[in-house]
């Protein structure tokens, strides 16, 4: 049975009596990596026997703390312009949005970007794997985030070197590291299985939408050539029309986050479309930031009505190109920055078009035309030329209601599995915290 002592840190409480509290710099060397100029990046892309991987922040998995060694550039082993990190060194992101969150332990020699810090064990009294887990625990994380400064947000290797950490005897460090290795591997396997199931459910949902939106519900209906080579046949009585024949197009407000206020008219911008409210937006349920009521006089054309569609006009990846939301409530709201508004010019069943816009058929038409490298841009011209299948209005309603019921069941399963993943992640965090703070009986 362990005896405990006061750590001297109010929020931490007691720690095992035989554990020490020491500065990291006495047990490890810490240093940044080196950045590559954009103009030189073409030189460093070939992997061969004379090169080693160049690791960037993007190459570190934030969930599993693993590294993709072959996802980027490669540096000549003899190149003296780049500092190296070695097997069992720890790489820690110390700058930007992922500062303190992306942490990995190396299993081979690498070079690395300057946003990463190498922590190299220099003591026979320290187990590198224990330190790797300690960096994921609340004691280190609180220290790290309380020291972040600057516009981008970062902590220096020198600061980290002066952080205190809890040091058990070496044998106990090894026991803790082995215990967490075993537990975290089981957790990782659980998450991977659940994510595979999520992927299958999402594929099932997409396949259902694609099939129904292009063939309808009547399996015996007479078909005709769609006139679109890769698609094949569609029901004979359906029309094929471009979006410009069905919708009028407008722009959202030309504003920034600085224009948001604590009360006024709700406003949907591209960020909420991508991350919070894809496909449907109902203000009786969903929450948005506000803009001034003065826009009612200045920009009435950006005010939305039930049944309108709002597309994000930029995306950070090709998969997000074509992301949209459909307005489901009668509460007045504005389309915000980086958005394109589509208003029906003729009578349609908006829920049908919500499924249609989410289908691969429409998505692929948009993805083929978007342009960009780091940011992909969608224009009104691209959207206007998108071709759509138009069943009779009653059939639109039938298809939409069928898909709504089926997709709701799939979405319910997806939500349940995501909750399971979040709970197991919370359990992993608690497990690591308890172990590296000496509060767990490993037996």
Coordinates of C-alpha atoms in Angstrom, one line a residue:
X1 CA 0.0 0.0 0.0
X2 CA 1.4 3.4 -1.0
X3 CA 2.0 6.3 1.4
X4 CA 1.2 9.7 0.0
X5 CA 2.5 13.3 0.6
X6 CA 1.2 16.7 -0.3
X7 CA 2.4 17.7 -3.8
X8 CA 2.4 21.4 -2.8
X9 CA 0.1 22.0 -5.8
X10 CA -3.5 22.7 -4.7
X11 CA -5.3 21.2 -7.7
X12 CA -3.0 18.2 -7.9
X13 CA -3.3 17.1 -4.3
X14 CA -1.3 14.2 -2.9
X15 CA 1.3 12.1 -4.8
X16 CA 3.2 8.9 -3.7
X17 CA 5.6 9.7 -0.9
X18 CA 8.6 8.1 -2.7
X19 CA 8.1 10.0 -5.9
X20 CA 10.2 13.1 -6.7
X21 CA 9.1 16.3 -8.4
X22 CA 11.9 17.4 -10.8
X23 CA 12.5 19.7 -13.8
X24 CA 12.4 18.0 -17.2
X25 CA 15.6 19.7 -18.4
X26 CA 17.6 17.7 -15.8
X27 CA 16.6 14.5 -17.5
X28 CA 16.1 15.4 -21.2
X29 CA 17.4 17.6 -23.9
X30 CA 14.8 19.7 -25.7
X31 CA 15.1 21.4 -29.2
X32 CA 13.1 22.5 -32.1
X33 CA 13.3 21.1 -35.6
X34 CA 14.0 23.0 -38.9
X35 CA 11.5 24.4 -41.4
X36 CA 11.9 24.1 -45.2
X37 CA 11.4 27.1 -47.4
X38 CA 8.5 26.7 -49.8
X39 CA 10.9 27.3 -52.7
X40 CA 13.0 24.3 -51.6
X41 CA 10.3 21.8 -50.9
X42 CA 10.6 20.2 -54.4
X43 CA 14.1 19.0 -53.5
X44 CA 13.0 16.9 -50.5
X45 CA 10.3 14.5 -51.9
X46 CA 12.2 11.3 -52.8
X47 CA 12.5 8.4 -50.4
X48 CA 15.5 6.1 -50.8
X49 CA 18.1 4.3 -48.7
X50 CA 20.0 7.6 -48.2
X51 CA 17.1 9.6 -46.8
X52 CA 15.1 9.8 -43.6
X53 CA 11.5 11.0 -43.2
X54 CA 10.8 14.7 -42.5
X55 CA 8.0 14.9 -40.0
X56 CA 5.4 17.7 -39.9
X57 CA 2.6 18.3 -37.4
X58 CA 0.1 16.8 -39.9
X59 CA 1.9 13.5 -39.8
X60 CA 1.1 12.9 -36.1
X61 CA -2.2 11.3 -35.3
X62 CA -3.9 13.2 -32.5
X63 CA -6.0 10.2 -31.3
X64 CA -3.5 7.4 -31.4
X65 CA -0.3 9.4 -30.9
X66 CA 1.2 7.6 -33.9
X67 CA 3.3 8.9 -36.8
X68 CA 2.9 8.5 -40.5
X69 CA 6.5 8.3 -41.6
X70 CA 5.8 8.2 -45.3
X71 CA 3.3 11.0 -45.8
X72 CA 5.6 13.9 -46.7
X73 CA 9.2 14.8 -47.5
X74 CA 12.5 13.1 -47.0
X75 CA 16.0 14.5 -46.0
X76 CA 19.4 13.2 -46.9
X77 CA 21.0 11.5 -43.9
X78 CA 24.1 13.6 -44.5
X79 CA 22.3 17.0 -44.7
X80 CA 23.8 19.0 -41.9
X81 CA 21.2 21.7 -42.2
X82 CA 18.6 19.7 -40.4
X83 CA 18.5 18.6 -36.7
X84 CA 17.6 15.0 -36.1
X85 CA 15.5 13.1 -33.6
X86 CA 16.1 9.4 -32.9
X87 CA 14.3 6.2 -31.9
X88 CA 12.5 6.6 -28.5
X89 CA 12.7 10.4 -28.7
X90 CA 9.4 12.2 -28.1
X91 CA 8.0 14.7 -30.6
X92 CA 5.7 17.3 -29.2
X93 CA 3.8 20.0 -31.1
X94 CA 4.5 23.3 -29.3
X95 CA 2.9 25.9 -31.7
X96 CA -0.4 26.5 -33.3
X97 CA -3.8 24.8 -33.0
X98 CA -2.3 21.4 -32.1
X99 CA 0.1 22.7 -29.5
X100 CA 0.2 20.3 -26.6
X101 CA -2.2 17.9 -28.3
X102 CA -0.1 16.1 -30.8
X103 CA 2.5 13.9 -29.1
X104 CA 4.3 10.8 -30.4
X105 CA 7.3 8.6 -29.6
X106 CA 9.6 7.7 -32.4
X107 CA 10.6 4.2 -33.6
X108 CA 13.1 5.5 -36.1
X109 CA 15.4 8.4 -37.0
X110 CA 13.7 11.5 -38.5
X111 CA 14.1 15.2 -39.2
X112 CA 11.2 17.4 -38.2
X113 CA 9.6 20.8 -38.6
X114 CA 10.2 23.7 -36.2
X115 CA 6.7 23.6 -34.7
X116 CA 7.7 20.3 -33.1
X117 CA 10.0 19.9 -30.2
X118 CA 12.2 16.8 -29.7
X119 CA 12.5 15.6 -26.1
X120 CA 15.6 13.3 -26.0
X121 CA 16.1 11.3 -22.8
X122 CA 19.6 11.8 -21.4
X123 CA 19.2 10.0 -18.0
X124 CA 19.4 6.4 -17.0
X125 CA 16.8 7.2 -14.3
X126 CA 14.1 8.0 -16.9
X127 CA 12.0 5.7 -19.0
X128 CA 11.1 7.5 -22.2
X129 CA 7.8 5.7 -22.6
X130 CA 6.8 6.9 -19.1
X131 CA 7.6 10.5 -20.0
X132 CA 5.6 10.1 -23.3
X133 CA 2.5 9.1 -21.2
X134 CA 3.3 11.8 -18.6
X135 CA 3.1 14.4 -21.4
X136 CA -0.5 13.3 -22.1
X137 CA -1.5 13.6 -18.4
X138 CA -3.3 16.5 -16.7
X139 CA -0.2 17.6 -14.7
X140 CA 1.9 18.4 -17.9
X141 CA -1.1 19.6 -19.9
X142 CA -2.1 22.2 -17.3
X143 CA 1.5 23.5 -17.2
X144 CA 1.7 23.6 -21.0
X145 CA -1.6 25.4 -21.7
X146 CA -1.1 27.9 -18.9
X147 CA 2.2 29.0 -20.5
X148 CA 1.0 29.4 -24.1
X149 CA 1.6 32.9 -25.4
X150 CA 1.7 34.8 -28.6
X151 CA -0.6 35.4 -31.6
X152 CA -0.2 31.9 -33.0
X153 CA 0.0 30.4 -29.5
X154 CA 3.1 28.5 -28.4
X155 CA 5.6 27.3 -25.8
X156 CA 9.3 27.2 -26.2
X157 CA 11.6 24.2 -25.5
X158 CA 13.3 26.2 -22.7
X159 CA 9.9 26.8 -21.0
X160 CA 9.1 23.1 -21.2
X161 CA 12.5 22.2 -19.8
X162 CA 11.7 24.2 -16.7
X163 CA 8.3 22.4 -16.2
X164 CA 8.2 20.1 -13.2
X165 CA 7.3 16.4 -13.7
X166 CA 6.6 13.5 -11.4
X167 CA 9.4 11.0 -11.3
X168 CA 8.8 7.5 -9.7
X169 CA 11.7 5.0 -9.3
X170 CA 12.8 3.6 -12.7
X171 CA 11.2 0.1 -12.1
X172 CA 7.9 1.8 -11.3
X173 CA 8.1 4.0 -14.4
X174 CA 8.6 0.8 -16.5
X175 CA 5.6 -0.9 -14.8
X176 CA 3.4 2.2 -15.5
X177 CA 4.5 2.4 -19.1
X178 CA 3.9 -1.3 -19.7
X179 CA 0.5 -1.1 -18.0
X180 CA -0.5 1.9 -20.2
X181 CA 0.9 0.3 -23.3
X182 CA -1.4 -2.8 -22.8
X183 CA -4.5 -0.7 -21.9
X184 CA -4.0 1.9 -24.6
X185 CA -3.6 -0.9 -27.3
X186 CA -6.9 -2.4 -26.3
X187 CA -8.5 1.1 -26.4
X188 CA -7.0 1.7 -29.8
X189 CA -8.3 -1.6 -31.1
X190 CA -11.8 -0.7 -29.8
X191 CA -11.8 2.7 -31.4
X192 CA -10.5 1.3 -34.7
X193 CA -13.3 -1.2 -34.8
X194 CA -15.9 1.4 -34.0
X195 CA -14.6 3.8 -36.6
X196 CA -14.7 1.0 -39.2
X197 CA -18.3 0.4 -38.3
X198 CA -18.9 4.2 -38.5
X199 CA -17.4 4.2 -42.0
X200 CA -19.6 1.3 -43.1
X201 CA -22.8 3.0 -41.8
X202 CA -21.9 6.2 -43.5
X203 CA -21.2 4.3 -46.8
X204 CA -24.6 2.5 -46.3
X205 CA -26.3 5.8 -45.9
X206 CA -24.6 7.4 -48.9
X207 CA -25.4 4.3 -51.1
X208 CA -29.1 4.5 -50.0
X209 CA -29.3 8.2 -50.9
X210 CA -27.5 7.7 -54.2
X211 CA -29.6 4.8 -55.3
X212 CA -33.0 6.4 -54.3
X213 CA -32.2 9.9 -55.6
X214 CA -31.3 8.5 -59.1
X215 CA -33.8 5.6 -59.5
X216 CA -36.7 6.5 -57.2
X217 CA -38.8 4.1 -55.1
X218 CA -40.7 2.2 -57.8
X219 CA -38.5 -0.7 -58.9
X220 CA -40.8 -1.5 -61.9
X221 CA -40.8 2.0 -63.3
X222 CA -39.9 2.4 -67.0
X223 CA -36.5 4.0 -67.5
X224 CA -34.8 6.2 -70.0
X225 CA -31.3 7.3 -70.8
X226 CA -30.4 10.2 -68.5
X227 CA -28.1 11.7 -71.1
X228 CA -25.3 11.7 -68.6
X229 CA -22.8 9.0 -69.7
X230 CA -21.5 7.8 -66.3
X231 CA -24.9 7.7 -64.7
X232 CA -27.0 5.6 -67.1
X233 CA -30.8 5.4 -66.8
X234 CA -33.4 7.3 -64.7
X235 CA -37.2 7.0 -64.5
X236 CA -38.8 7.9 -67.8
X237 CA -41.1 10.6 -66.4
X238 CA -38.3 12.5 -64.5
X239 CA -36.8 15.7 -65.9
X240 CA -33.1 16.7 -66.0
X241 CA -32.6 20.4 -65.4
X242 CA -29.8 22.7 -64.3
X243 CA -29.9 24.5 -61.0
X244 CA -30.0 27.9 -62.7
X245 CA -33.5 27.0 -64.1
X246 CA -34.7 26.1 -60.6
X247 CA -33.1 28.6 -58.2
X248 CA -32.0 32.3 -58.1
X249 CA -28.6 32.9 -56.6
X250 CA -27.3 35.4 -54.1
X251 CA -24.4 36.1 -51.7
X252 CA -24.2 36.2 -47.9
X253 CA -23.1 39.2 -45.8
X254 CA -19.6 40.5 -46.4
X255 CA -18.6 40.3 -42.7
X256 CA -16.1 38.8 -40.3
X257 CA -16.2 37.3 -36.9
X258 CA -15.6 40.8 -35.5
X259 CA -19.1 41.8 -36.7
X260 CA -20.8 39.3 -34.4
X261 CA -22.7 40.6 -31.4
X262 CA -24.4 39.1 -28.4
X263 CA -27.9 39.7 -29.6
X264 CA -29.6 40.5 -32.9
X265 CA -30.4 38.5 -36.1
X266 CA -28.9 34.9 -36.3
X267 CA -26.3 34.4 -39.0
X268 CA -25.1 31.2 -40.7
X269 CA -21.6 31.4 -42.1
X270 CA -19.5 28.8 -43.9
X271 CA -17.9 27.5 -40.6
X272 CA -21.2 26.4 -39.2
X273 CA -22.1 24.7 -42.5
X274 CA -18.9 22.7 -42.5
X275 CA -18.7 21.7 -38.8
X276 CA -22.1 22.1 -37.1
X277 CA -25.2 22.1 -39.3
X278 CA -24.7 20.3 -42.6
X279 CA -27.7 19.6 -44.8
X280 CA -30.3 21.1 -42.4
X281 CA -30.6 24.1 -40.1
X282 CA -33.5 24.6 -37.7
X283 CA -33.2 27.6 -35.4
X284 CA -35.8 26.2 -33.0
X285 CA -33.0 23.7 -32.1
X286 CA -29.7 25.0 -33.4
X287 CA -27.7 28.0 -32.1
X288 CA -25.9 30.6 -34.2
X289 CA -24.0 33.9 -33.6
X290 CA -25.8 37.2 -34.2
X291 CA -25.4 40.3 -36.4
X292 CA -26.9 43.7 -36.0
X293 CA -30.5 44.3 -37.0
X294 CA -29.2 47.2 -39.2
X295 CA -28.5 44.6 -41.9
X296 CA -32.3 44.2 -42.3
X297 CA -32.2 47.6 -44.0
X298 CA -28.7 47.5 -45.6
X299 CA -28.6 43.9 -46.9
X300 CA -32.2 42.5 -47.1
X301 CA -31.1 40.3 -50.1
X302 CA -29.0 38.2 -47.6
X303 CA -32.0 37.4 -45.4
X304 CA -33.1 33.7 -45.6
X305 CA -36.5 32.1 -45.6
X306 CA -37.6 28.5 -44.9
X307 CA -36.7 26.3 -47.9
X308 CA -33.7 28.4 -49.0
X309 CA -30.3 26.6 -49.4
X310 CA -26.9 28.0 -48.3
X311 CA -23.7 26.7 -49.7
X312 CA -20.2 27.3 -48.3
X313 CA -18.2 28.8 -51.1
X314 CA -14.8 27.6 -49.8
X315 CA -13.5 24.4 -48.3
X316 CA -10.2 23.2 -46.9
X317 CA -10.5 19.9 -48.7
X318 CA -12.2 18.6 -51.8
X319 CA -14.5 16.4 -49.8
X320 CA -16.1 19.5 -48.2
X321 CA -16.7 21.1 -51.6
X322 CA -20.5 21.3 -52.0
X323 CA -21.3 21.4 -48.3
X324 CA -24.6 23.2 -47.7
X325 CA -27.5 23.6 -45.3
X326 CA -31.3 23.9 -45.9
X327 CA -33.3 26.4 -43.8
X328 CA -36.0 24.5 -41.9
X329 CA -37.6 27.2 -39.7
X330 CA -39.5 30.5 -40.3
X331 CA -37.2 32.4 -37.9
X332 CA -35.4 35.3 -39.7
X333 CA -31.7 34.8 -40.2
X334 CA -28.9 35.9 -42.5
X335 CA -26.4 34.1 -44.6
X336 CA -23.0 35.2 -43.5
X337 CA -19.5 35.3 -45.0
X338 CA -18.3 32.8 -47.6
X339 CA -21.8 31.6 -48.5
X340 CA -23.9 31.4 -51.6
X341 CA -27.7 31.5 -51.3
X342 CA -30.0 29.4 -53.5
X343 CA -33.7 30.5 -53.5
X344 CA -36.3 28.3 -55.3
X345 CA -37.9 30.0 -58.3
X346 CA -40.5 27.2 -58.7
X347 CA -42.3 24.9 -56.3
X348 CA -40.1 22.2 -55.0
X349 CA -40.0 19.9 -52.0
X350 CA -36.9 21.2 -50.2
X351 CA -36.2 18.1 -48.2
X352 CA -35.9 16.1 -51.5
X353 CA -33.3 18.6 -52.8
X354 CA -31.5 18.4 -49.5
X355 CA -30.9 14.7 -50.2
X356 CA -30.2 15.4 -53.8
X357 CA -27.5 17.9 -53.0
X358 CA -25.9 15.4 -50.6
X359 CA -25.8 12.7 -53.2
X360 CA -22.6 11.7 -55.0
X361 CA -24.3 12.7 -58.3
X362 CA -24.4 16.4 -57.3
X363 CA -21.2 16.3 -55.2
X364 CA -19.1 15.0 -58.1
X365 CA -20.3 17.6 -60.5
X366 CA -19.2 20.3 -58.0
X367 CA -15.9 18.6 -57.2
X368 CA -14.9 18.4 -60.9
X369 CA -15.2 22.1 -61.3
X370 CA -13.9 23.6 -58.0
X371 CA -10.5 25.2 -58.1
X372 CA -7.7 25.8 -55.5
X373 CA -4.8 24.2 -53.8
X374 CA -5.0 24.8 -50.0
X375 CA -8.5 26.2 -50.2
X376 CA -11.1 25.0 -52.7
X377 CA -13.5 27.7 -54.0
X378 CA -17.0 27.2 -55.3
X379 CA -18.6 29.9 -57.4
X380 CA -22.2 30.7 -58.4
X381 CA -21.2 29.8 -62.0
X382 CA -20.3 26.3 -60.9
X383 CA -23.5 25.8 -59.0
X384 CA -25.7 27.1 -61.8
X385 CA -24.5 24.5 -64.2
X386 CA -25.1 21.5 -61.9
X387 CA -27.7 19.1 -63.4
X388 CA -30.5 17.7 -61.2
X389 CA -33.2 15.1 -61.5
X390 CA -36.7 16.4 -61.0
X391 CA -39.4 14.0 -60.2
X392 CA -43.0 15.2 -59.9
X393 CA -43.6 17.2 -56.7
X394 CA -45.6 14.4 -55.0
X395 CA -42.8 11.9 -55.8
X396 CA -40.2 14.3 -54.4
X397 CA -42.1 14.3 -51.2
X398 CA -42.4 10.5 -51.1
X399 CA -38.7 10.0 -51.8
X400 CA -37.7 12.6 -49.2
X401 CA -39.9 11.0 -46.5
X402 CA -38.6 7.5 -47.3
X403 CA -35.0 8.7 -47.0
X404 CA -35.7 10.7 -43.9
X405 CA -37.0 7.7 -42.1
X406 CA -34.2 5.4 -43.2
X407 CA -31.4 7.9 -42.7
X408 CA -32.7 8.8 -39.2
X409 CA -32.2 5.2 -38.1
X410 CA -28.7 5.1 -39.5
X411 CA -27.9 8.5 -38.0
X412 CA -29.1 7.2 -34.6
X413 CA -26.7 4.3 -34.8
X414 CA -23.9 6.7 -35.9
X415 CA -24.6 9.0 -32.9
X416 CA -24.5 6.1 -30.5
X417 CA -21.2 4.8 -31.8
X418 CA -19.6 8.3 -31.7
X419 CA -20.7 8.6 -28.1
X420 CA -19.1 5.2 -27.3
X421 CA -15.8 6.5 -28.9
X422 CA -15.9 9.7 -26.9
X423 CA -16.5 7.8 -23.7
X424 CA -13.6 5.4 -24.3
X425 CA -11.4 8.4 -25.1
X426 CA -12.4 10.0 -21.8
X427 CA -11.6 6.7 -20.0
X428 CA -8.1 6.7 -21.7
X429 CA -7.5 10.2 -20.5
X430 CA -8.5 9.3 -16.9
X431 CA -6.5 6.1 -17.0
X432 CA -3.3 8.0 -18.1
X433 CA -3.9 10.7 -15.5
X434 CA -4.3 8.3 -12.6
X435 CA -1.3 6.2 -13.6
X436 CA 1.2 9.0 -14.2
X437 CA 0.1 10.7 -10.9
X438 CA 0.6 7.5 -8.9
X439 CA -3.1 7.1 -8.0
X440 CA -3.6 3.6 -9.5
X441 CA -2.8 0.2 -8.2
X442 CA -1.4 -1.5 -11.3
X443 CA -2.1 -4.9 -9.8

